[in-house]
Tab-separated table of C-alpha atoms in Angstrom:
chain	number	residue	atom	x	y	z
A	1375	MET	CA	10.494	-6.196	10.026
A	1376	ARG	CA	10.899	-3.142	7.832
A	1377	ASN	CA	10.113	-0.169	9.205
A	1378	ILE	CA	8.614	2.112	6.626
A	1379	LEU	CA	9.607	5.338	8.505
A	1380	THR	CA	13.310	4.596	7.987
A	1381	PHE	CA	13.287	2.635	5.382
A	1382	GLY	CA	11.024	2.284	2.024
A	1383	THR	CA	11.278	2.882	-1.482
A	1384	MET	CA	10.166	6.410	-2.683
A	1385	LYS	CA	9.907	6.514	-6.538
A	1386	THR	CA	10.100	9.398	-8.929
A	1387	ASP	CA	9.688	9.543	-12.582
A	1388	GLU	CA	13.954	9.598	-12.944
A	1389	THR	CA	15.217	7.414	-9.966
A	1390	THR	CA	14.897	5.114	-7.202
A	1391	SER	CA	16.190	5.805	-3.888
A	1392	LYS	CA	16.353	4.979	-0.242
A	1393	GLN	CA	13.991	6.804	2.288
A	1394	ASP	CA	15.245	6.955	5.412
A	1395	SER	CA	14.306	8.635	8.513
A	1396	THR	CA	16.449	11.779	8.219
A	1397	PRO	CA	15.087	15.496	7.790
A	1398	ASP	CA	16.062	15.453	4.107
A	1399	ASN	CA	14.487	12.455	3.289
A	1400	ILE	CA	10.986	13.276	4.870
A	1401	ASP	CA	11.289	16.374	3.686
A	1402	ALA	CA	12.239	14.882	0.323
A	1403	LEU	CA	8.621	12.653	0.738
A	1404	LEU	CA	6.546	15.870	1.678
A	1405	ALA	CA	8.200	18.020	-0.945
A	1406	LEU	CA	7.231	14.959	-3.388
A	1407	ALA	CA	3.413	14.616	-2.218
A	1408	GLU	CA	3.305	18.597	-2.789
A	1409	ALA	CA	4.468	18.591	-5.983
A	1410	ASN	CA	1.724	16.143	-7.373
A	1411	GLN	CA	-0.683	17.923	-5.524
A	1412	ARG	CA	-0.122	21.249	-7.187
A	1413	ALA	CA	0.230	19.214	-10.811
A	1414	ALA	CA	-2.924	17.006	-9.661
A	1415	ARG	CA	-4.948	20.285	-9.334
A	1416	ARG	CA	-3.173	22.096	-12.624
A	1417	LEU	CA	-4.275	19.220	-14.488
A	1418	ILE	CA	-8.009	20.055	-12.985
A	1419	GLU	CA	-7.693	23.520	-14.189
A	1420	GLN	CA	-6.465	21.947	-17.686
A	1421	LEU	CA	-9.444	19.763	-18.031
A	1422	ASP	CA	-12.057	22.223	-16.734
A	1423	VAL	CA	-14.020	18.684	-15.173
A	1424	GLU	CA	-15.975	21.102	-13.042
A	1425	GLY	CA	-17.100	23.724	-15.997
A	1426	ALA	CA	-18.035	20.695	-18.462
A	1427	PHE	CA	-20.028	18.719	-16.222
A	1428	ARG	CA	-21.601	21.889	-15.140
A	1429	ARG	CA	-22.532	22.939	-18.754
A	1430	ILE	CA	-25.071	19.870	-18.453
A	1431	GLY	CA	-26.494	20.301	-14.734
A	1432	ALA	CA	-24.461	18.499	-12.773
A	1433	GLU	CA	-22.436	19.347	-9.804
A	1434	THR	CA	-18.684	18.125	-9.517
A	1435	HIS	CA	-16.961	17.148	-6.286
A	1436	LEU	CA	-13.542	16.179	-5.618
A	1437	VAL	CA	-12.990	12.723	-3.729
A	1438	GLY	CA	-10.256	10.774	-3.007
A	1439	SER	CA	-6.666	10.787	-1.956
A	1440	LEU	CA	-6.174	14.360	-3.419
A	1441	ARG	CA	-9.264	15.739	-1.478
A	1442	THR	CA	-7.747	13.970	1.968
A	1443	GLY	CA	-4.115	15.537	0.982
A	1444	LEU	CA	-2.632	12.058	0.654
A	1445	LEU	CA	-2.060	11.929	-2.799
A	1446	MET	CA	1.660	10.652	-3.481
A	1447	THR	CA	3.090	8.978	-6.421
A	1448	HIS	CA	-0.137	6.746	-8.141
A	1449	LEU	CA	-1.425	9.834	-10.171
A	1450	ASP	CA	-5.063	9.674	-10.313
A	1451	VAL	CA	-7.963	11.806	-9.632
A	1452	ASP	CA	-11.351	11.207	-8.040
A	1453	PHE	CA	-14.422	12.625	-9.006
A	1454	HIS	CA	-18.298	12.518	-7.674
A	1455	ILE	CA	-20.857	13.313	-9.933
A	1456	TYR	CA	-24.290	14.162	-9.084
A	1457	SER	CA	-27.299	15.239	-11.150
A	1458	PRO	CA	-31.208	14.998	-10.636
A	1459	SER	CA	-31.040	12.551	-13.305
A	1460	VAL	CA	-27.971	10.622	-15.054
A	1461	SER	CA	-28.635	10.701	-18.919
A	1462	VAL	CA	-25.688	8.698	-20.981
A	1463	ARG	CA	-26.309	11.275	-23.847
A	1464	ASP	CA	-25.254	14.402	-21.659
A	1465	SER	CA	-22.683	12.308	-19.634
A	1466	PHE	CA	-21.379	11.356	-23.095
A	1467	ALA	CA	-21.455	15.220	-24.264
A	1468	ALA	CA	-19.687	16.388	-20.303
A	1469	VAL	CA	-16.889	13.641	-21.341
A	1470	ALA	CA	-16.422	14.636	-24.852
A	1471	GLU	CA	-15.801	18.012	-24.236
A	1472	ILE	CA	-12.505	17.517	-21.463
A	1473	THR	CA	-11.566	15.080	-23.995
A	1474	ALA	CA	-10.596	17.370	-26.923
A	1475	ARG	CA	-8.813	19.101	-24.589
A	1476	PRO	CA	-5.141	19.237	-24.869
A	1477	GLY	CA	-3.664	15.606	-23.092
A	1478	VAL	CA	-6.178	13.634	-23.376
A	1479	SER	CA	-4.988	10.353	-24.850
A	1480	ASN	CA	-8.336	8.181	-24.012
A	1481	ALA	CA	-11.321	7.287	-22.485
A	1482	TRP	CA	-13.092	4.396	-21.200
A	1483	PHE	CA	-16.601	3.752	-19.584
A	1484	THR	CA	-19.017	1.522	-17.946
A	1485	ASN	CA	-22.605	2.038	-17.458
A	1486	SER	CA	-23.753	0.549	-14.294
A	1487	LEU	CA	-26.858	2.020	-14.099
A	1488	ASP	CA	-29.258	-0.960	-13.136
A	1489	THR	CA	-26.379	-2.466	-10.797
A	1490	ASP	CA	-26.480	-1.110	-6.949
A	1491	GLU	CA	-24.379	1.459	-7.702
A	1492	GLN	CA	-26.673	3.283	-10.036
A	1493	CYS	CA	-23.609	5.273	-11.784
A	1494	LEU	CA	-21.652	6.025	-15.518
A	1495	GLU	CA	-18.327	5.155	-14.628
A	1496	TRP	CA	-15.522	7.430	-16.606
A	1497	HIS	CA	-12.035	7.057	-16.538
A	1498	LEU	CA	-9.502	9.127	-18.537
A	1499	HIS	CA	-5.726	9.353	-19.321
A	1500	ALA	CA	-4.558	12.710	-19.640
A	1501	ALA	CA	-1.106	14.170	-19.434
A	1502	ASP	CA	-0.032	17.023	-17.088
A	1503	HIS	CA	2.351	19.927	-18.098
A	1504	GLU	CA	5.388	17.500	-17.677
A	1505	GLY	CA	3.882	15.074	-19.445
A	1506	ARG	CA	3.175	12.034	-17.105
A	1507	THR	CA	0.469	10.318	-17.674
A	1508	TRP	CA	-3.026	10.624	-14.874
A	1509	GLN	CA	-6.097	8.595	-14.134
A	1510	VAL	CA	-9.125	10.853	-14.100
A	1511	ASP	CA	-12.056	9.104	-12.770
A	1512	LEU	CA	-15.359	10.522	-13.067
A	1513	ILE	CA	-18.161	8.462	-11.207
A	1514	HIS	CA	-21.793	10.131	-12.208
A	1515	MET	CA	-24.488	9.695	-10.137
A	1516	PRO	CA	-28.265	10.774	-9.391
A	1517	SER	CA	-28.415	13.068	-6.419
A	1518	ASP	CA	-30.632	11.015	-4.330
A	1519	SER	CA	-27.774	8.014	-4.645
A	1520	PRO	CA	-27.324	6.563	-1.033
A	1521	PHE	CA	-23.363	7.402	-1.970
A	1522	ALA	CA	-24.317	11.142	-2.508
A	1523	GLY	CA	-22.296	13.189	0.061
A	1524	PHE	CA	-20.622	10.379	1.959
A	1525	PHE	CA	-16.896	9.751	0.100
A	1526	GLU	CA	-16.489	13.336	0.378
A	1527	ARG	CA	-17.215	13.206	4.317
A	1528	VAL	CA	-15.130	9.970	4.821
A	1529	ALA	CA	-12.240	12.316	2.964
A	1530	ASP	CA	-12.793	15.217	5.004
A	1531	ARG	CA	-12.931	13.251	8.101
A	1532	ILE	CA	-9.487	11.284	7.242
A	1533	ALA	CA	-8.186	14.286	7.137
A	1534	ALA	CA	-9.151	15.568	10.092
A	1535	ARG	CA	-7.912	13.343	11.515
A	1536	LEU	CA	-4.668	13.495	10.676
A	1537	THR	CA	-1.658	13.685	12.604
A	1538	PRO	CA	2.101	14.756	11.052
A	1539	GLU	CA	3.041	11.433	12.000
A	1540	THR	CA	0.012	9.662	10.367
A	1541	ARG	CA	0.064	11.471	7.378
A	1542	LEU	CA	4.126	10.638	6.583
A	1543	ALA	CA	3.174	7.326	7.931
A	1544	VAL	CA	0.324	6.989	4.656
A	1545	LEU	CA	2.212	8.771	2.314
A	1546	ALA	CA	5.651	6.822	3.406
A	1547	MET	CA	3.627	3.472	2.395
A	1548	LYS	CA	2.195	4.953	-0.524
A	1549	ALA	CA	5.594	5.900	-1.426
A	1550	ALA	CA	7.116	2.097	-1.025
A	1551	THR	CA	4.072	0.207	-2.728
A	1552	PRO	CA	5.681	-1.352	-5.819
A	1553	GLY	CA	4.408	0.446	-8.790
A	1554	ASP	CA	2.501	-3.601	-10.423
A	1555	THR	CA	0.756	-3.534	-7.008
A	1556	LYS	CA	-2.635	-2.291	-6.713
A	1557	ILE	CA	-3.525	-1.028	-3.056
A	1558	ALA	CA	-6.933	0.531	-2.421
A	1559	GLY	CA	-6.458	4.203	-0.823
A	1560	VAL	CA	-9.027	3.314	1.986
A	1561	GLU	CA	-6.144	0.372	3.022
A	1562	TYR	CA	-3.539	2.558	4.373
A	1563	TYR	CA	-5.989	4.839	5.343
A	1564	ARG	CA	-7.245	2.228	8.247
A	1565	ALA	CA	-4.805	0.361	8.693
A	1566	VAL	CA	-2.876	3.863	9.992
A	1567	LEU	CA	-6.106	5.269	11.734
A	1568	ASP	CA	-7.714	2.579	13.136
A	1569	GLY	CA	-4.761	-0.093	13.407
A	1570	GLY	CA	-2.241	1.629	14.326
A	1571	VAL	CA	-0.187	0.242	11.713
A	1572	ARG	CA	3.441	2.324	11.043
A	1573	THR	CA	5.384	-0.773	8.783
A	1574	TRP	CA	5.666	-2.487	5.982
A	1575	ASP	CA	5.020	-5.588	7.427
A	1576	ASP	CA	2.688	-4.709	9.660
A	1577	PHE	CA	0.539	-2.989	6.664
A	1578	MET	CA	0.904	-5.995	4.848
A	1579	ALA	CA	-0.398	-8.487	7.678
A	1580	TRP	CA	-3.297	-6.069	8.458
A	1581	ARG	CA	-4.571	-6.445	4.279
A	1582	ARG	CA	-4.522	-10.245	5.118
A	1583	ALA	CA	-7.033	-9.836	8.441
A	1584	HIS	CA	-9.045	-6.925	6.376
A	1585	PRO	CA	-9.663	-8.294	2.674
A	1586	LEU	CA	-11.036	-5.764	0.681
A	1587	ASP	CA	-14.589	-6.749	-0.930
A	1588	GLY	CA	-16.191	-4.534	-2.502
A	1589	VAL	CA	-17.214	-1.065	-1.879
A	1590	ASP	CA	-15.847	0.055	1.710
A	1591	THR	CA	-17.923	1.838	3.628
A	1592	TRP	CA	-15.738	2.708	6.437
A	1593	MET	CA	-16.372	6.146	8.278
A	1594	PRO	CA	-13.239	6.871	10.050
């Protein structure tokens, strides 16, 4: 059985190296996480997502791994955006402003206003100051949506429950995940915080026993 805290794969843009539990390698793992989180916040400033949506009367909230402090090697930033009503025209105007900024290479969207989610989903690819491509997800929904504020509370409660050991466990599992394997952030967090998972093999077994189906409304 492979213990992710003593053996794993930590990926960077330049190299792939083994990670072990020595202080140097733990420090390298934490340093990579901190560097990527700083880069994400710099990208947010570069794109001025909050300003673009504020100008159409919408409020922007950070959610996901950057809010929890658990962003690792998967370069993505997630926002939930709220306005009293959601207009495709207004939302397009905000995103048009964002996509005009340097570094944005493409954008696509899904109109889910007529579904249970009642939202517009925007997805952008944007390059950071080092030229790395990030995905920026913008979910625009009505202020009275059943999901309004929910995932912000989830992220804050995850952050509040983290200990140095569980934070390292999550980051190490994220770093060990192959680049072509898609795993939702909530799967790591539930497995570590509620399932007590600490090894990669146990994590794979936990996922088989707890398959993700649709929107996960777990609250830690």
